[in-house]
PDB file of C-alpha atoms and ligand atoms in Angstrom:
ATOM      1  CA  UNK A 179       0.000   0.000   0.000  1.00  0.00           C
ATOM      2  CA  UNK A 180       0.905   3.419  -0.839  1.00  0.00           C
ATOM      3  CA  UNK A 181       2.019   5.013   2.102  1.00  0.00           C
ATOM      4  CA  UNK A 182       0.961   8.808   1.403  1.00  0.00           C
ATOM      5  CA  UNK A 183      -0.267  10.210  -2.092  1.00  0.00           C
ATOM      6  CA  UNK A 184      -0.077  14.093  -2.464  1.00  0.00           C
ATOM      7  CA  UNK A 185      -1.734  16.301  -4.661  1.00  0.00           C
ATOM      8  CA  UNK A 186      -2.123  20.291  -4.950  1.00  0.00           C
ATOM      9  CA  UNK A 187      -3.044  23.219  -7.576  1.00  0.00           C
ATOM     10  CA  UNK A 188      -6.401  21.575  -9.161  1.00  0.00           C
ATOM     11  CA  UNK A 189      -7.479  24.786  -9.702  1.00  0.00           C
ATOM     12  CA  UNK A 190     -10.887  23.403  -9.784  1.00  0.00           C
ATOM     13  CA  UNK A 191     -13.444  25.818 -11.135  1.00  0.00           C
ATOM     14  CA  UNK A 192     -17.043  25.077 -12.707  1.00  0.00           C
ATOM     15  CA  UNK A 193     -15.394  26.285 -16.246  1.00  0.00           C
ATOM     16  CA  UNK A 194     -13.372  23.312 -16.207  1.00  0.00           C
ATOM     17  CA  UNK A 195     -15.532  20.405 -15.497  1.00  0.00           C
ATOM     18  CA  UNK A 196     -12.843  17.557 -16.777  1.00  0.00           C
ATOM     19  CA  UNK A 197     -10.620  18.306 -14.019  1.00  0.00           C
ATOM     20  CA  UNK A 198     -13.009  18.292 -11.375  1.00  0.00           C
ATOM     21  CA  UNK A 199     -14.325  14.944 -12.929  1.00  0.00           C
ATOM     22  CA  UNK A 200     -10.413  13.391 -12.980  1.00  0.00           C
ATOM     23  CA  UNK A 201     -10.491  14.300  -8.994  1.00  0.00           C
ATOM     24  CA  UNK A 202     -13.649  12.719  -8.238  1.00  0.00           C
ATOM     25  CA  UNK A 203     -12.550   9.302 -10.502  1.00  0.00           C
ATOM     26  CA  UNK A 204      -9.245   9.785  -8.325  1.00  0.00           C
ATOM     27  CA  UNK A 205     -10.922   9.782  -5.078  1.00  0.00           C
ATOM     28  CA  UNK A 206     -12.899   6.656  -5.915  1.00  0.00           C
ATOM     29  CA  UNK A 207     -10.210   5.404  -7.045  1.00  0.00           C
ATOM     30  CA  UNK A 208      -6.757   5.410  -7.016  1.00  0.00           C
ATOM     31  CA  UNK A 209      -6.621   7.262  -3.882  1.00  0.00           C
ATOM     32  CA  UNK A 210      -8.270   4.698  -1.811  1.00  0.00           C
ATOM     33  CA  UNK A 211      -4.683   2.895  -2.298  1.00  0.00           C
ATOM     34  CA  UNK A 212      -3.128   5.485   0.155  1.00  0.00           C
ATOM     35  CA  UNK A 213      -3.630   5.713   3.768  1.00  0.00           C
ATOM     36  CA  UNK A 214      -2.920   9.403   4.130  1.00  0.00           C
ATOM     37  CA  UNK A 215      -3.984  11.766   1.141  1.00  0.00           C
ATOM     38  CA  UNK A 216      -2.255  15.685   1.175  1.00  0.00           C
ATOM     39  CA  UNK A 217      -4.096  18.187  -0.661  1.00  0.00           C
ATOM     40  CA  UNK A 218      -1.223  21.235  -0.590  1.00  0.00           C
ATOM     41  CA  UNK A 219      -2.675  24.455  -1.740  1.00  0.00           C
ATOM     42  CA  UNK A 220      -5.501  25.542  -4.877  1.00  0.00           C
ATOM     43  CA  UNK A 221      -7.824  22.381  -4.587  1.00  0.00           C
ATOM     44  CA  UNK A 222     -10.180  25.259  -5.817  1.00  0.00           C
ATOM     45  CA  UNK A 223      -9.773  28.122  -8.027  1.00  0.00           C
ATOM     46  CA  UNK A 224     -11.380  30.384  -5.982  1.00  0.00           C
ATOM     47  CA  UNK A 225     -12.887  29.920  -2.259  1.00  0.00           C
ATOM     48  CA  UNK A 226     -15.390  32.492  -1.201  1.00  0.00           C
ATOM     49  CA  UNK A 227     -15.978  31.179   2.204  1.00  0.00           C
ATOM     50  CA  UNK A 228     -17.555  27.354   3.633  1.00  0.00           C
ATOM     51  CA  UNK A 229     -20.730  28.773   3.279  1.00  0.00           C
ATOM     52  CA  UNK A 230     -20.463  28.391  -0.744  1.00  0.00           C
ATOM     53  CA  UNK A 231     -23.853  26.673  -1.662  1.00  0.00           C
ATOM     54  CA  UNK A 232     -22.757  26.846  -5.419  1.00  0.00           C
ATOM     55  CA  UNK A 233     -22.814  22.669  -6.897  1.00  0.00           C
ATOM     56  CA  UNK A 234     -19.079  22.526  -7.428  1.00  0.00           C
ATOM     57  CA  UNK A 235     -18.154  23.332  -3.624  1.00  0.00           C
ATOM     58  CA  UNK A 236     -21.047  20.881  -2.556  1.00  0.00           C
ATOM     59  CA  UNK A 237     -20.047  18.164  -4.857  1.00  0.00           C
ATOM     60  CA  UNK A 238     -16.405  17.940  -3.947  1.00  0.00           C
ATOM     61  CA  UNK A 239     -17.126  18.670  -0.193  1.00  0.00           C
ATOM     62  CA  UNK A 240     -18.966  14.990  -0.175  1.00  0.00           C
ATOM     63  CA  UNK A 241     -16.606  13.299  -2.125  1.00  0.00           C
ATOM     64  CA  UNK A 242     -13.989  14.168   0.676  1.00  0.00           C
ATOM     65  CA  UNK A 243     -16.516  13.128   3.297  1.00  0.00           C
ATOM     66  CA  UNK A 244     -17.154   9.718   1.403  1.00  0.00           C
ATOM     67  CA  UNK A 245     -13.368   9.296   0.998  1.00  0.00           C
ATOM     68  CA  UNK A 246     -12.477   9.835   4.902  1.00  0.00           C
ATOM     69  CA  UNK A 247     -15.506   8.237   6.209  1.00  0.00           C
ATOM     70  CA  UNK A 248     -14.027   4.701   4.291  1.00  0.00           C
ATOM     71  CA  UNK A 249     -11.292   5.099   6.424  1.00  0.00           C
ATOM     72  CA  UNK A 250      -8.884   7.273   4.658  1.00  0.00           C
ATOM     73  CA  UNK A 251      -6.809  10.473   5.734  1.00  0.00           C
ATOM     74  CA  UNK A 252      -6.814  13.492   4.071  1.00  0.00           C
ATOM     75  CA  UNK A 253      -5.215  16.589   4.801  1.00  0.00           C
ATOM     76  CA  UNK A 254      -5.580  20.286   2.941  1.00  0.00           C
ATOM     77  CA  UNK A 255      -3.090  23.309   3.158  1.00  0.00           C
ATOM     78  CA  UNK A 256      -4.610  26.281   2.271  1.00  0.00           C
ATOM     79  CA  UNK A 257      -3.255  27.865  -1.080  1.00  0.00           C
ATOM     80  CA  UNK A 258      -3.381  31.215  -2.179  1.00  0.00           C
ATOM     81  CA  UNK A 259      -6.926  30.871  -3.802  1.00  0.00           C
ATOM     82  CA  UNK A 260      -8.174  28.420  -1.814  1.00  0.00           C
ATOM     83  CA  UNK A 261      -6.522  30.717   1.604  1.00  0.00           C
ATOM     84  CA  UNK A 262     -10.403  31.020   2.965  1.00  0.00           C
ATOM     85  CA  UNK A 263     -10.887  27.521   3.616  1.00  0.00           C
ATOM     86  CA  UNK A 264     -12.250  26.862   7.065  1.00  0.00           C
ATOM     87  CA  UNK A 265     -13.163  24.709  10.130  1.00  0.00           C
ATOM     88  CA  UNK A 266     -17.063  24.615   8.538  1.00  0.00           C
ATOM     89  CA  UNK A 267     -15.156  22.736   5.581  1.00  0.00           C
ATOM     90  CA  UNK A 268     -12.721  20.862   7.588  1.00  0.00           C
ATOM     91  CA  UNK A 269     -16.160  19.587   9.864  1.00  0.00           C
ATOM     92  CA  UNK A 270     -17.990  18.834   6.421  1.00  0.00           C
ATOM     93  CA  UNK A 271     -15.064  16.837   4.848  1.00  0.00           C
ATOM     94  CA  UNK A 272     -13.458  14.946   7.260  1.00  0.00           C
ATOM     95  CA  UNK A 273     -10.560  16.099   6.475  1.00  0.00           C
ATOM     96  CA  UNK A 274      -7.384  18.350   8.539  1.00  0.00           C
ATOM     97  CA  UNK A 275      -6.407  21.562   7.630  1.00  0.00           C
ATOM     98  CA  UNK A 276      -2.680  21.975   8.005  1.00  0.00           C
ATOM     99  CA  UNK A 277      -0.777  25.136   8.661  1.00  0.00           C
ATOM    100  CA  UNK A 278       1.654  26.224   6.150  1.00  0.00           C
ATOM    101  CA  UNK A 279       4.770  25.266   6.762  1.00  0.00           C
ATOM    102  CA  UNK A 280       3.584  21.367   8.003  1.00  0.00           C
ATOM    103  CA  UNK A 281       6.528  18.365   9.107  1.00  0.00           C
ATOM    104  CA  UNK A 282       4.751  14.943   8.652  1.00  0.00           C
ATOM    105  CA  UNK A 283       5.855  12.077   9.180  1.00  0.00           C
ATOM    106  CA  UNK A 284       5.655  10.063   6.001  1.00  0.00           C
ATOM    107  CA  UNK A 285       7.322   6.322   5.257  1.00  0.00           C
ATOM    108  CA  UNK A 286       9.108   6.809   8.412  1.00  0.00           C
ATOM    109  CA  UNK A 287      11.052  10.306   7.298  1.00  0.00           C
ATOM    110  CA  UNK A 288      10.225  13.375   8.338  1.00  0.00           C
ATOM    111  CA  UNK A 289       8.963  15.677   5.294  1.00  0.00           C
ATOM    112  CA  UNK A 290       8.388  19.369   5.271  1.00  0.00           C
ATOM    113  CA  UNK A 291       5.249  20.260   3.476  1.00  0.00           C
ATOM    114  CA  UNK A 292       4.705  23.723   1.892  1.00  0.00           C
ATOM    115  CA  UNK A 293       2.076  25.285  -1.065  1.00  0.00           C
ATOM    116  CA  UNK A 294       5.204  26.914  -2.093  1.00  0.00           C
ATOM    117  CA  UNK A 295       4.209  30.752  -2.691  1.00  0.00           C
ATOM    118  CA  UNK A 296       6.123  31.496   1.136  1.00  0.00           C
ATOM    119  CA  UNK A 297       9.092  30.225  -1.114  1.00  0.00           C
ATOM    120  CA  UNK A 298       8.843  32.149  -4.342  1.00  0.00           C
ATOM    121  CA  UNK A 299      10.819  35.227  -2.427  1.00  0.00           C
ATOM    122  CA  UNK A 300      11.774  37.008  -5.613  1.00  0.00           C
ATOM    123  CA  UNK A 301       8.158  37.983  -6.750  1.00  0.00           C
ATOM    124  CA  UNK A 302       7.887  41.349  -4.231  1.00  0.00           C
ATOM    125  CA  UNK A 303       4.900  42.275  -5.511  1.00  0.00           C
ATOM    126  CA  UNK A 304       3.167  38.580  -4.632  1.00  0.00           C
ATOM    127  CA  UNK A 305       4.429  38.668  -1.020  1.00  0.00           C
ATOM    128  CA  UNK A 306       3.039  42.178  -0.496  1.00  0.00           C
ATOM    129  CA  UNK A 307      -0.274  40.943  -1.701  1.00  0.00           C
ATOM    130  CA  UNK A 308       0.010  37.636   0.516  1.00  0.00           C
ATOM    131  CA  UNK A 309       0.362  39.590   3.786  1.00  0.00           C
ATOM    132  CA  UNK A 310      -2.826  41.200   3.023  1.00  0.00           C
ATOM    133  CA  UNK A 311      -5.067  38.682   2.306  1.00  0.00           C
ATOM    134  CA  UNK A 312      -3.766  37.076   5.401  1.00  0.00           C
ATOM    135  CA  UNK A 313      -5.039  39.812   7.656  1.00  0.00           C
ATOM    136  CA  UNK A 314      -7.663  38.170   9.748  1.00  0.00           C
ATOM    137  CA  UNK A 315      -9.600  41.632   9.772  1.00  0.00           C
ATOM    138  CA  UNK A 316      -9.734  41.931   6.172  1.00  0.00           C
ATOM    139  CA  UNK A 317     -11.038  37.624   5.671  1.00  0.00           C
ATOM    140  CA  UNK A 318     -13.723  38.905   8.219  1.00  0.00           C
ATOM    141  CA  UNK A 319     -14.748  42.203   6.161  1.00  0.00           C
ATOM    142  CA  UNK A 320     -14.645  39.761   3.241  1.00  0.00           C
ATOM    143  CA  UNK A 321     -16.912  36.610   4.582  1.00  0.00           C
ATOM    144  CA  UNK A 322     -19.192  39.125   5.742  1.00  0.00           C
ATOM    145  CA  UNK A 323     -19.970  40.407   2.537  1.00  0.00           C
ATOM    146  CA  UNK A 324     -23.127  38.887   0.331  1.00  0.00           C
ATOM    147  CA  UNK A 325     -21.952  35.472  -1.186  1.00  0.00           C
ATOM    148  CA  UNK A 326     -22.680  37.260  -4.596  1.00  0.00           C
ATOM    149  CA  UNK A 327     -20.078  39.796  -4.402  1.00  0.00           C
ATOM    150  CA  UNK A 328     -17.724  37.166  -3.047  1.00  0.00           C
ATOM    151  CA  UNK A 329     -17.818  35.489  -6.042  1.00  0.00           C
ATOM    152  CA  UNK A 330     -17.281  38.620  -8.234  1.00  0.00           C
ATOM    153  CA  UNK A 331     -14.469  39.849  -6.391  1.00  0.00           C
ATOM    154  CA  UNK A 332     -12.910  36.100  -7.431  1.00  0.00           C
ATOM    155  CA  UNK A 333     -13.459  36.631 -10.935  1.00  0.00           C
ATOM    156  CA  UNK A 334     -11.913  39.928 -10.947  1.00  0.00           C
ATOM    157  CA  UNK A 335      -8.890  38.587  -8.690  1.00  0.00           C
ATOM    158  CA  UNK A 336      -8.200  36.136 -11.290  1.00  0.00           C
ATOM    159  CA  UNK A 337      -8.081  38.158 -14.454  1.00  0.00           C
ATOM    160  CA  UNK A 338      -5.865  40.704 -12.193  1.00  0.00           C
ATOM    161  CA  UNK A 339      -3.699  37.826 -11.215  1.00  0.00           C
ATOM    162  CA  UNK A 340      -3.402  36.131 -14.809  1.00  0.00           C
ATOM    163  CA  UNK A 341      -2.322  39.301 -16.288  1.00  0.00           C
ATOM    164  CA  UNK A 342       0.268  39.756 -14.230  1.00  0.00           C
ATOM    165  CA  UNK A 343       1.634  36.350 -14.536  1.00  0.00           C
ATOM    166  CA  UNK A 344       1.959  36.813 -18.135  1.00  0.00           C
ATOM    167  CA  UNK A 345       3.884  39.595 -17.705  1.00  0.00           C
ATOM    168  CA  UNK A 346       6.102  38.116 -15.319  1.00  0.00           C
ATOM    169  CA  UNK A 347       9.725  36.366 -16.065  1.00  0.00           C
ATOM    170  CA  UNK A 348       9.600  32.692 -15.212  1.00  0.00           C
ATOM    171  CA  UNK A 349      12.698  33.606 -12.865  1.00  0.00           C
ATOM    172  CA  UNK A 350      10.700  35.392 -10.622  1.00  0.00           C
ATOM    173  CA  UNK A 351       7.836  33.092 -10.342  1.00  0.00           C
ATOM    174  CA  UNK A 352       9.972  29.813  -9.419  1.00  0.00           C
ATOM    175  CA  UNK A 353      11.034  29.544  -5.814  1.00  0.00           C
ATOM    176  CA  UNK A 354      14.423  31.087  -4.523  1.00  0.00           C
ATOM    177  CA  UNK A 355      16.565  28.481  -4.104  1.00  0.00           C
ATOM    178  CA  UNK A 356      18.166  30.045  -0.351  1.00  0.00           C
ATOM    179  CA  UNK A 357      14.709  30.669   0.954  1.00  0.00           C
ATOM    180  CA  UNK A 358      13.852  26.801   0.314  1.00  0.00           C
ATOM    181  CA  UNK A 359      17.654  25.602   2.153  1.00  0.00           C
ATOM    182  CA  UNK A 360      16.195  28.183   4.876  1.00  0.00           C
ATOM    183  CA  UNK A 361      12.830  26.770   5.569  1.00  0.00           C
ATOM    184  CA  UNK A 362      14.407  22.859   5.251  1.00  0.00           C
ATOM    185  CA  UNK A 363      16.496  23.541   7.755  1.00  0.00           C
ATOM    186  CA  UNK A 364      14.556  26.038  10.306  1.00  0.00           C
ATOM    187  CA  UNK A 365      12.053  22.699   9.590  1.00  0.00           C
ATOM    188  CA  UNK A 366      15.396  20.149  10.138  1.00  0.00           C
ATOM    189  CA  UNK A 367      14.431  17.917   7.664  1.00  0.00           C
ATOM    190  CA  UNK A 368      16.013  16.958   3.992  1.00  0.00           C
ATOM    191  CA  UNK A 369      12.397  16.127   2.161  1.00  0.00           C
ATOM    192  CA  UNK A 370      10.550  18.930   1.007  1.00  0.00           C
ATOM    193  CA  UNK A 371       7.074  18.291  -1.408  1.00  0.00           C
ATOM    194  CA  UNK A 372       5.162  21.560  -2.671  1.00  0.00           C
ATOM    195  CA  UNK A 373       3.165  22.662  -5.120  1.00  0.00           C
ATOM    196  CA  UNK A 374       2.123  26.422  -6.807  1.00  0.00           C
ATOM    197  CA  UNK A 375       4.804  26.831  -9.216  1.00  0.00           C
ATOM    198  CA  UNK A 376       3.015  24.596 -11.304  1.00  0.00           C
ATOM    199  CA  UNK A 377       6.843  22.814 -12.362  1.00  0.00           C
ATOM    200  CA  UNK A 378       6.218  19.202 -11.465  1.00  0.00           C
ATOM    201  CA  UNK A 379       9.814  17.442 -11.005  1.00  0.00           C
ATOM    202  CA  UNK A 380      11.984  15.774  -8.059  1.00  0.00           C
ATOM    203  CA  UNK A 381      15.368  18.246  -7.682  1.00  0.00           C
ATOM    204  CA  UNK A 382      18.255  16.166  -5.775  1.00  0.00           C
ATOM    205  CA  UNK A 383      20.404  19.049  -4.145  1.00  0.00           C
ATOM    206  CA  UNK A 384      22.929  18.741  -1.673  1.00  0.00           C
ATOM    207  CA  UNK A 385      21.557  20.820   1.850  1.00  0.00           C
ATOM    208  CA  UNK A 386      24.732  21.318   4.365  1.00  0.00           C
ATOM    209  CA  UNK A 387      26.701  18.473   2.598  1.00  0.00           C
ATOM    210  CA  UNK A 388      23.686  15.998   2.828  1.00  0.00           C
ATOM    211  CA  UNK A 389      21.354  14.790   0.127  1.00  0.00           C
ATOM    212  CA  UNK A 390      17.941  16.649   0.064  1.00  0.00           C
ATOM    213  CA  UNK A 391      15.006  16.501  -2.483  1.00  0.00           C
ATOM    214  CA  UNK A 392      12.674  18.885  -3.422  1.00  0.00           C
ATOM    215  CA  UNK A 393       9.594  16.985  -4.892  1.00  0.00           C
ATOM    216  CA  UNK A 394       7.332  19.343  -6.752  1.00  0.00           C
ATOM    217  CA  UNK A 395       3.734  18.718  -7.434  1.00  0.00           C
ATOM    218  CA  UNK A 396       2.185  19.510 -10.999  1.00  0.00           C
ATOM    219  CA  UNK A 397      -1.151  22.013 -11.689  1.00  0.00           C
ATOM    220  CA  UNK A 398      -4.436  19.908 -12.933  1.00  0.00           C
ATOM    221  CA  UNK A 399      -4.580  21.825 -16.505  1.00  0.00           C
ATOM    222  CA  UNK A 400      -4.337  19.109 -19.359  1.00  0.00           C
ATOM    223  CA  UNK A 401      -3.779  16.169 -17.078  1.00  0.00           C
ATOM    224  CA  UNK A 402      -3.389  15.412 -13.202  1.00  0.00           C
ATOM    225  CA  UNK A 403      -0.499  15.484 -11.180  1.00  0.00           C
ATOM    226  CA  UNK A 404       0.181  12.779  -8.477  1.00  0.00           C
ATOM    227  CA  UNK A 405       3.037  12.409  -6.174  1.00  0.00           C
ATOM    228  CA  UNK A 406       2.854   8.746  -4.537  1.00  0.00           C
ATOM    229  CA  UNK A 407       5.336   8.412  -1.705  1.00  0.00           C
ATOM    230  CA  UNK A 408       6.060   4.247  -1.199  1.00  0.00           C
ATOM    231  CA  UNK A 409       8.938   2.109   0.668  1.00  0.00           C
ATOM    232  CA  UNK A 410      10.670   3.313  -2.323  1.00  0.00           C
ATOM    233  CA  UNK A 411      10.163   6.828  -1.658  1.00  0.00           C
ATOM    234  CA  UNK A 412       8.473   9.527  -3.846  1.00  0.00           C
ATOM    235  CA  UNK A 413       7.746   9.188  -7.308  1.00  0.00           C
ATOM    236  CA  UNK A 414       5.554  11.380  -9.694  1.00  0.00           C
ATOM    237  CA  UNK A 415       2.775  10.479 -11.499  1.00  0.00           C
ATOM    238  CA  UNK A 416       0.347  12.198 -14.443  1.00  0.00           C
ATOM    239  CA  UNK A 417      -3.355  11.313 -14.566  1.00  0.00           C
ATOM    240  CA  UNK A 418      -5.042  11.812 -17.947  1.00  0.00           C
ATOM    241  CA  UNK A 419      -8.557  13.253 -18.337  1.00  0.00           C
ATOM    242  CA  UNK A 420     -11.355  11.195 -19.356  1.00  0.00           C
TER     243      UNK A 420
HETATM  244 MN1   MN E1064      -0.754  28.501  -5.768  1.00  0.00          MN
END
């Protein structure tokens, strides 16, 4: 059995009903071969609070409960769209919401567990806007606003946000390479798994003269993007559509 299976940046949004499809298949399927299943940032496109009543946020909010109540574990990290989940989803789902950075204990190593944006320290601009979405007094403002307007002010977020990436050097976007060596070892560990940059690959570096890897978990776009962590240790996977 498949000790841990980790998956992040679905990006799933009612405009793209194939990938939200491939993760329900997944969860009746393949994932009931893990014991533990990570979700590590942007299971959603957009989150406008637990108290979404829209179909897409209902129908994947059961097939989480389903999957934990057969006996499986499933934790979610928070992303940067998905940064309003809450305690009325983690109650609905059965599953944990973990704080960003996590150390799990996976296989019998311990593995730091990130979304990834804390590590993309070159993109100033990002950061800045990070710090204020985090502001517990502005998520309050926000959930307190009609459900309506929520859901606007995600559309509008998004074209904001895709313009900018497109105008953005692929430098900038990727993860800095020191601020990844500093959170591995503030986290003393030599396993790191994240997701957001949307690069999937597994990067063997050397951390303080001892081999580390850097296992990074691929967006849901044209196919999905599995990391299965066995005996062997990690290994990525893709998952066709359809
Ligand atoms: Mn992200």
């Amino acid at each position: 059995m498949t000790s841990a299976l980790f998956i992040s940046d679905l990006h799933l949004d009612p405009a793209r009903p194939q990938a939200t499809a491939a993760f329900l298949a997944f969860l009746a399927g393949a994932a009931r071969d893990a014991a533990h299943l990570y979700i590590l940032g942007d299971l959603f496109e957009f989150w406008i609070g637990d108290d979404d009543d829209q179909p897409l946020a209902r129908e994947v909010t059961a097939a989480l409960a389903a999957y934990t109540r057969g006996g499986h574990a499933c934790s979610v990290m928070r992303g940067n769209r998905d940064f309003l989940l809450g305690p009325r989803f983690a109650a609905q789902t059965g599953a944990r919401l973990l704080p960003d950075p996590f150390v799990a204990g996976i296989g019998g190593e311990q593995v730091l567990l990130m979304h990834g944006d804390l590590l993309c320290t070159d993109d100033h601009a990002y950061q800045r806007y990070r710090s204020r979405v985090n502001d517990p007094r502005l998520q309050r403002l926000f959930l307190a606003l009609p459900r309506a307007w929520r859901r606007a002010a995600g559309a509008e977020g998004r074209r904001r946000s895709r313009r900018r990436a497109a105008q953005q050097p692929e430098r900038i976007t990727d993860v800095n390479a020191a601020a990844v060596a500093a959170a591995m070892r503030r986290a003393g560990v030599l396993r790191l798994v994240h997701g957001h940059t949307h690069r999937p690959a597994i990067h063997a570096f050397d951390l303080d003269g001892r081999a580390a890897t850097r296992a990074v978990l691929g967006a849901w776009y044209e196919q999905g993007s599995v990391l299965a962590w066995t005996a062997a240790g990690p290994a990525l996977h893709s998952l066709s559509f359809g």
